[in-house]
mmCIF file of C-alpha atoms in Angstrom:
data_model
loop_
_atom_site.group_PDB
_atom_site.id
_atom_site.type_symbol
_atom_site.label_atom_id
_atom_site.label_comp_id
_atom_site.label_asym_id
_atom_site.label_seq_id
_atom_site.Cartn_x
_atom_site.Cartn_y
_atom_site.Cartn_z
ATOM 1 C CA UNK L 28 -145.914 124.883 47.993
ATOM 2 C CA UNK L 29 -147.337 122.196 45.741
ATOM 3 C CA UNK L 30 -146.724 122.545 42.164
ATOM 4 C CA UNK L 31 -148.156 120.601 39.429
ATOM 5 C CA UNK L 32 -145.699 118.060 37.532
ATOM 6 C CA UNK L 33 -146.457 117.014 34.254
ATOM 7 C CA UNK L 34 -147.349 113.336 33.677
ATOM 8 C CA UNK L 35 -144.540 113.408 31.026
ATOM 9 C CA UNK L 36 -142.274 113.188 34.237
ATOM 10 C CA UNK L 37 -143.955 110.103 35.530
ATOM 11 C CA UNK L 38 -143.664 108.703 32.315
ATOM 12 C CA UNK L 39 -139.967 109.200 31.909
ATOM 13 C CA UNK L 40 -139.298 107.906 35.512
ATOM 14 C CA UNK L 41 -141.196 104.580 34.807
ATOM 15 C CA UNK L 42 -139.092 104.244 31.639
ATOM 16 C CA UNK L 43 -135.782 104.865 33.778
ATOM 17 C CA UNK L 44 -137.026 101.851 35.709
ATOM 18 C CA UNK L 45 -137.821 99.810 32.783
ATOM 19 C CA UNK L 46 -134.266 100.687 31.378
ATOM 20 C CA UNK L 47 -132.648 99.566 34.730
ATOM 21 C CA UNK L 48 -134.488 96.132 34.610
ATOM 22 C CA UNK L 49 -133.215 95.891 30.872
ATOM 23 C CA UNK L 50 -129.722 96.336 31.982
ATOM 24 C CA UNK L 51 -129.942 93.874 34.802
ATOM 25 C CA UNK L 52 -131.186 91.332 32.311
ATOM 26 C CA UNK L 53 -128.408 92.166 29.943
ATOM 27 C CA UNK L 54 -125.652 91.910 32.457
ATOM 28 C CA UNK L 55 -127.030 88.697 33.599
ATOM 29 C CA UNK L 56 -127.060 87.318 30.108
ATOM 30 C CA UNK L 57 -123.640 88.802 28.671
ATOM 31 C CA UNK L 58 -121.822 89.677 31.914
ATOM 32 C CA UNK L 59 -120.935 93.144 32.968
ATOM 33 C CA UNK L 60 -118.000 93.904 30.546
ATOM 34 C CA UNK L 61 -119.976 93.073 27.372
ATOM 35 C CA UNK L 62 -123.232 94.409 28.555
ATOM 36 C CA UNK L 63 -121.633 97.862 29.521
ATOM 37 C CA UNK L 64 -119.764 98.052 26.016
ATOM 38 C CA UNK L 65 -123.233 97.464 24.381
ATOM 39 C CA UNK L 66 -124.895 100.311 26.507
ATOM 40 C CA UNK L 67 -122.106 102.783 25.661
ATOM 41 C CA UNK L 68 -122.624 101.996 21.922
ATOM 42 C CA UNK L 69 -126.309 101.843 21.880
ATOM 43 C CA UNK L 70 -127.926 105.034 20.312
ATOM 44 C CA UNK L 71 -130.832 106.058 22.680
ATOM 45 C CA UNK L 72 -133.527 108.046 21.080
ATOM 46 C CA UNK L 73 -135.830 110.262 23.001
ATOM 47 C CA UNK L 74 -138.953 112.110 21.714
ATOM 48 C CA UNK L 75 -140.523 114.892 24.037
ATOM 49 C CA UNK L 76 -143.073 117.850 23.940
ATOM 50 C CA UNK L 77 -145.730 117.803 21.444
ATOM 51 C CA UNK L 78 -148.254 115.714 23.498
ATOM 52 C CA UNK L 79 -147.327 117.879 26.698
ATOM 53 C CA UNK L 80 -148.152 121.099 24.763
ATOM 54 C CA UNK L 81 -151.235 120.032 22.529
ATOM 55 C CA UNK L 82 -152.688 117.518 24.840
ATOM 56 C CA UNK L 83 -151.834 118.972 28.317
ATOM 57 C CA UNK L 84 -151.008 122.700 28.416
ATOM 58 C CA UNK L 85 -153.421 123.791 25.727
ATOM 59 C CA UNK L 86 -156.233 121.305 26.457
ATOM 60 C CA UNK L 87 -156.470 120.774 30.152
ATOM 61 C CA UNK L 88 -158.307 123.612 31.729
ATOM 62 C CA UNK L 89 -156.061 125.709 34.130
ATOM 63 C CA UNK L 90 -152.794 124.596 33.225
ATOM 64 C CA UNK L 91 -152.312 127.664 30.798
ATOM 65 C CA UNK L 92 -153.363 129.856 33.597
ATOM 66 C CA UNK L 93 -150.940 128.243 36.060
ATOM 67 C CA UNK L 94 -147.867 128.788 33.891
ATOM 68 C CA UNK L 95 -146.869 130.899 31.179
ATOM 69 C CA UNK L 96 -145.461 129.383 27.997
ATOM 70 C CA UNK L 97 -141.845 130.110 28.944
ATOM 71 C CA UNK L 98 -142.293 128.764 32.184
ATOM 72 C CA UNK L 99 -143.995 125.616 30.976
ATOM 73 C CA UNK L 100 -141.043 125.157 28.240
ATOM 74 C CA UNK L 101 -138.564 125.653 31.102
ATOM 75 C CA UNK L 102 -140.332 122.849 33.078
ATOM 76 C CA UNK L 103 -140.181 120.420 30.132
ATOM 77 C CA UNK L 104 -136.398 121.525 29.646
ATOM 78 C CA UNK L 105 -135.604 120.692 33.339
ATOM 79 C CA UNK L 106 -137.396 117.375 33.059
ATOM 80 C CA UNK L 107 -135.408 116.344 29.924
ATOM 81 C CA UNK L 108 -132.000 117.615 31.343
ATOM 82 C CA UNK L 109 -132.591 115.311 34.242
ATOM 83 C CA UNK L 110 -133.862 112.377 32.457
ATOM 84 C CA UNK L 111 -130.703 112.720 30.103
ATOM 85 C CA UNK L 112 -128.217 113.252 32.961
ATOM 86 C CA UNK L 113 -129.787 110.012 34.597
ATOM 87 C CA UNK L 114 -129.632 107.968 31.513
ATOM 88 C CA UNK L 115 -126.027 108.884 31.220
ATOM 89 C CA UNK L 116 -125.255 108.070 34.753
ATOM 90 C CA UNK L 117 -126.518 104.665 33.873
ATOM 91 C CA UNK L 118 -124.203 104.036 30.983
ATOM 92 C CA UNK L 119 -125.769 105.683 28.040
ATOM 93 C CA UNK L 120 -123.454 107.603 26.245
ATOM 94 C CA UNK L 121 -124.951 108.309 22.555
ATOM 95 C CA UNK L 122 -128.268 109.809 22.811
ATOM 96 C CA UNK L 123 -130.436 111.642 20.340
ATOM 97 C CA UNK L 124 -133.326 114.053 21.480
ATOM 98 C CA UNK L 125 -136.020 115.172 18.882
ATOM 99 C CA UNK L 126 -137.196 118.577 18.660
ATOM 100 C CA UNK L 127 -141.063 119.505 18.154
ATOM 101 C CA UNK L 128 -142.733 119.244 14.909
ATOM 102 C CA UNK L 129 -144.596 122.329 13.330
ATOM 103 C CA UNK L 130 -147.445 121.155 15.900
ATOM 104 C CA UNK L 131 -149.565 124.159 14.680
ATOM 105 C CA UNK L 132 -149.969 122.579 11.261
ATOM 106 C CA UNK L 133 -151.378 119.281 12.590
ATOM 107 C CA UNK L 134 -155.059 118.726 10.920
ATOM 108 C CA UNK L 135 -156.414 119.101 14.383
ATOM 109 C CA UNK L 136 -154.961 122.340 15.180
ATOM 110 C CA UNK L 137 -156.011 123.733 11.793
ATOM 111 C CA UNK L 138 -159.570 122.628 12.435
ATOM 112 C CA UNK L 139 -159.773 124.509 15.346
ATOM 113 C CA UNK L 140 -158.236 127.666 14.285
ATOM 114 C CA UNK L 141 -161.286 128.484 12.311
ATOM 115 C CA UNK L 142 -160.892 132.202 12.935
ATOM 116 C CA UNK L 143 -157.571 132.416 10.846
ATOM 117 C CA UNK L 144 -159.091 130.546 7.809
ATOM 118 C CA UNK L 145 -158.071 127.007 9.285
ATOM 119 C CA UNK L 146 -154.592 127.872 8.456
ATOM 120 C CA UNK L 147 -151.900 126.834 10.505
ATOM 121 C CA UNK L 148 -151.807 128.007 14.217
ATOM 122 C CA UNK L 149 -148.789 130.193 14.012
ATOM 123 C CA UNK L 150 -148.801 130.691 17.826
ATOM 124 C CA UNK L 151 -148.260 127.189 18.147
ATOM 125 C CA UNK L 152 -145.491 126.847 15.606
ATOM 126 C CA UNK L 153 -143.580 129.738 17.267
ATOM 127 C CA UNK L 154 -143.722 127.993 20.503
ATOM 128 C CA UNK L 155 -142.387 124.961 18.958
ATOM 129 C CA UNK L 156 -139.586 126.744 17.273
ATOM 130 C CA UNK L 157 -138.670 128.699 20.642
ATOM 131 C CA UNK L 158 -138.714 125.445 22.681
ATOM 132 C CA UNK L 159 -136.289 123.802 19.741
ATOM 133 C CA UNK L 160 -133.861 126.635 20.216
ATOM 134 C CA UNK L 161 -133.724 126.397 23.977
ATOM 135 C CA UNK L 162 -133.449 122.595 23.622
ATOM 136 C CA UNK L 163 -130.602 123.126 21.353
ATOM 137 C CA UNK L 164 -128.736 125.151 24.364
ATOM 138 C CA UNK L 165 -129.286 122.468 26.740
ATOM 139 C CA UNK L 166 -127.837 120.110 24.416
ATOM 140 C CA UNK L 167 -124.946 122.082 24.085
ATOM 141 C CA UNK L 168 -124.508 122.491 28.002
ATOM 142 C CA UNK L 169 -125.214 118.679 28.510
ATOM 143 C CA UNK L 170 -122.494 117.883 26.025
ATOM 144 C CA UNK L 171 -120.007 119.912 27.961
ATOM 145 C CA UNK L 172 -121.141 118.921 31.398
ATOM 146 C CA UNK L 173 -121.538 115.135 31.105
ATOM 147 C CA UNK L 174 -117.928 113.449 30.206
ATOM 148 C CA UNK L 175 -117.881 111.112 27.440
ATOM 149 C CA UNK L 176 -121.493 111.825 26.300
ATOM 150 C CA UNK L 177 -122.501 112.400 22.580
ATOM 151 C CA UNK L 178 -125.605 114.026 22.474
ATOM 152 C CA UNK L 179 -127.370 115.272 19.256
ATOM 153 C CA UNK L 180 -130.620 117.253 18.543
ATOM 154 C CA UNK L 181 -132.316 115.609 15.774
ATOM 155 C CA UNK L 182 -134.933 118.208 14.898
ATOM 156 C CA UNK L 183 -137.698 117.295 12.255
ATOM 157 C CA UNK L 184 -139.460 120.725 12.168
ATOM 158 C CA UNK L 185 -137.875 122.063 8.831
ATOM 159 C CA UNK L 186 -138.556 118.890 7.019
ATOM 160 C CA UNK L 187 -142.052 118.613 8.111
ATOM 161 C CA UNK L 188 -142.587 122.192 7.363
ATOM 162 C CA UNK L 189 -141.119 121.865 3.761
ATOM 163 C CA UNK L 190 -143.690 118.853 3.210
ATOM 164 C CA UNK L 191 -146.451 120.828 4.251
ATOM 165 C CA UNK L 192 -145.612 123.935 2.344
ATOM 166 C CA UNK L 193 -144.478 121.825 -0.781
ATOM 167 C CA UNK L 194 -146.607 118.628 -0.699
ATOM 168 C CA UNK L 195 -146.482 117.935 -4.206
ATOM 169 C CA UNK L 196 -142.669 117.922 -4.493
ATOM 170 C CA UNK L 197 -142.643 114.794 -1.890
ATOM 171 C CA UNK L 198 -145.808 113.099 -3.997
ATOM 172 C CA UNK L 199 -148.378 114.318 -1.793
ATOM 173 C CA UNK L 200 -151.749 115.730 -2.707
ATOM 174 C CA UNK L 201 -153.054 116.729 0.604
ATOM 175 C CA UNK L 202 -151.056 118.606 3.427
ATOM 176 C CA UNK L 203 -153.956 119.917 5.409
ATOM 177 C CA UNK L 204 -156.405 117.102 5.943
ATOM 178 C CA UNK L 205 -155.778 113.481 7.176
ATOM 179 C CA UNK L 206 -156.632 110.323 5.468
ATOM 180 C CA UNK L 207 -158.905 109.295 7.991
ATOM 181 C CA UNK L 208 -162.494 109.932 8.321
ATOM 182 C CA UNK L 209 -163.009 113.904 7.790
ATOM 183 C CA UNK L 210 -159.589 114.429 8.117
ATOM 184 C CA UNK L 211 -159.920 116.955 10.676
ATOM 185 C CA UNK L 212 -160.561 115.481 13.924
ATOM 186 C CA UNK L 213 -160.450 111.714 13.977
ATOM 187 C CA UNK L 214 -157.471 109.814 15.463
ATOM 188 C CA UNK L 215 -156.385 106.622 17.146
ATOM 189 C CA UNK L 216 -158.813 103.534 16.704
ATOM 190 C CA UNK L 217 -161.129 105.496 14.620
ATOM 191 C CA UNK L 218 -158.714 105.417 11.919
ATOM 192 C CA UNK L 219 -157.835 102.003 10.108
ATOM 193 C CA UNK L 220 -158.302 100.379 6.922
ATOM 194 C CA UNK L 221 -161.714 98.862 7.685
ATOM 195 C CA UNK L 222 -163.395 102.272 8.503
ATOM 196 C CA UNK L 223 -165.174 103.147 5.430
ATOM 197 C CA UNK L 224 -164.120 106.511 5.549
ATOM 198 C CA UNK L 225 -160.531 106.149 5.481
ATOM 199 C CA UNK L 226 -159.015 107.213 1.967
ATOM 200 C CA UNK L 227 -158.131 104.788 -0.415
ATOM 201 C CA UNK L 228 -154.526 105.941 -0.917
ATOM 202 C CA UNK L 229 -152.786 107.136 2.443
ATOM 203 C CA UNK L 230 -149.750 107.737 0.382
ATOM 204 C CA UNK L 231 -151.222 110.863 -1.107
ATOM 205 C CA UNK L 232 -151.361 112.366 2.429
ATOM 206 C CA UNK L 233 -148.787 113.817 4.610
ATOM 207 C CA UNK L 234 -151.010 112.798 7.832
ATOM 208 C CA UNK L 235 -152.833 109.543 8.648
ATOM 209 C CA UNK L 236 -154.963 110.877 11.485
ATOM 210 C CA UNK L 237 -155.554 114.475 12.770
ATOM 211 C CA UNK L 238 -152.375 114.061 14.846
ATOM 212 C CA UNK L 239 -149.893 111.424 13.267
ATOM 213 C CA UNK L 240 -148.079 111.368 9.860
ATOM 214 C CA UNK L 241 -148.622 108.679 7.471
ATOM 215 C CA UNK L 242 -145.867 105.855 6.940
ATOM 216 C CA UNK L 243 -144.665 107.524 3.850
ATOM 217 C CA UNK L 244 -144.305 110.762 5.508
ATOM 218 C CA UNK L 245 -142.619 109.310 8.509
ATOM 219 C CA UNK L 246 -140.287 107.432 6.216
ATOM 220 C CA UNK L 247 -139.211 110.610 4.405
ATOM 221 C CA UNK L 248 -138.580 112.603 8.075
ATOM 222 C CA UNK L 249 -136.531 109.381 9.208
ATOM 223 C CA UNK L 250 -134.492 109.494 6.229
ATOM 224 C CA UNK L 251 -133.787 113.234 6.907
ATOM 225 C CA UNK L 252 -133.038 112.681 10.515
ATOM 226 C CA UNK L 253 -130.728 109.940 9.822
ATOM 227 C CA UNK L 254 -128.668 111.866 7.002
ATOM 228 C CA UNK L 255 -128.529 115.182 8.798
ATOM 229 C CA UNK L 256 -128.292 114.540 12.417
ATOM 230 C CA UNK L 257 -127.747 110.629 13.310
ATOM 231 C CA UNK L 258 -124.760 110.537 10.940
ATOM 232 C CA UNK L 259 -122.939 112.333 13.603
ATOM 233 C CA UNK L 260 -122.744 108.925 15.421
ATOM 234 C CA UNK L 261 -119.944 106.868 14.341
#
């Protein structure tokens, strides 16, 4: 039986190879004892899921017919568990994994949700919340199963949703459209300061392009995550 394996899995496997190369270089430079101490005390940040759902499961033909949402969530959870377990086996002890944001409120998803007035796609948001809840359970289990690990789920969902629901409270003027181009579809290299259709002040927008937050929005979320989740690390 041949089953499709998410590209996400291939990427994490390659990252583990890079991590092993880094460890070898660190031990060669500092010696085993000092290198192992640095690895134990280092904070390892993992972010998963958004691209896997929006650019894979929902976008590529056949994926959503091959797996239910729950089955796909469980695949990603299994991959995350295996990756964290292997990271821990290689010496990492302080690890944080980031849950999904309200991905149904990205400008691209709003723009394609035309039958519901271009509001947030609540189906996608509910998938994100459900996945985050399951990820929280996996974090609890791994903290019990892996000796010495300090694993924390740092979820940006509530803060991003708060900014979208109350943009003016954070100094934003636009929560539904992006700074770049039409604010609905453009992303990547099409969005830069040389583009004549880029907005004049990105600080007024939550989203830089149809998929990614602006620097200001990222700074707000990062501050929230550090104070509410990463503060658990001493």
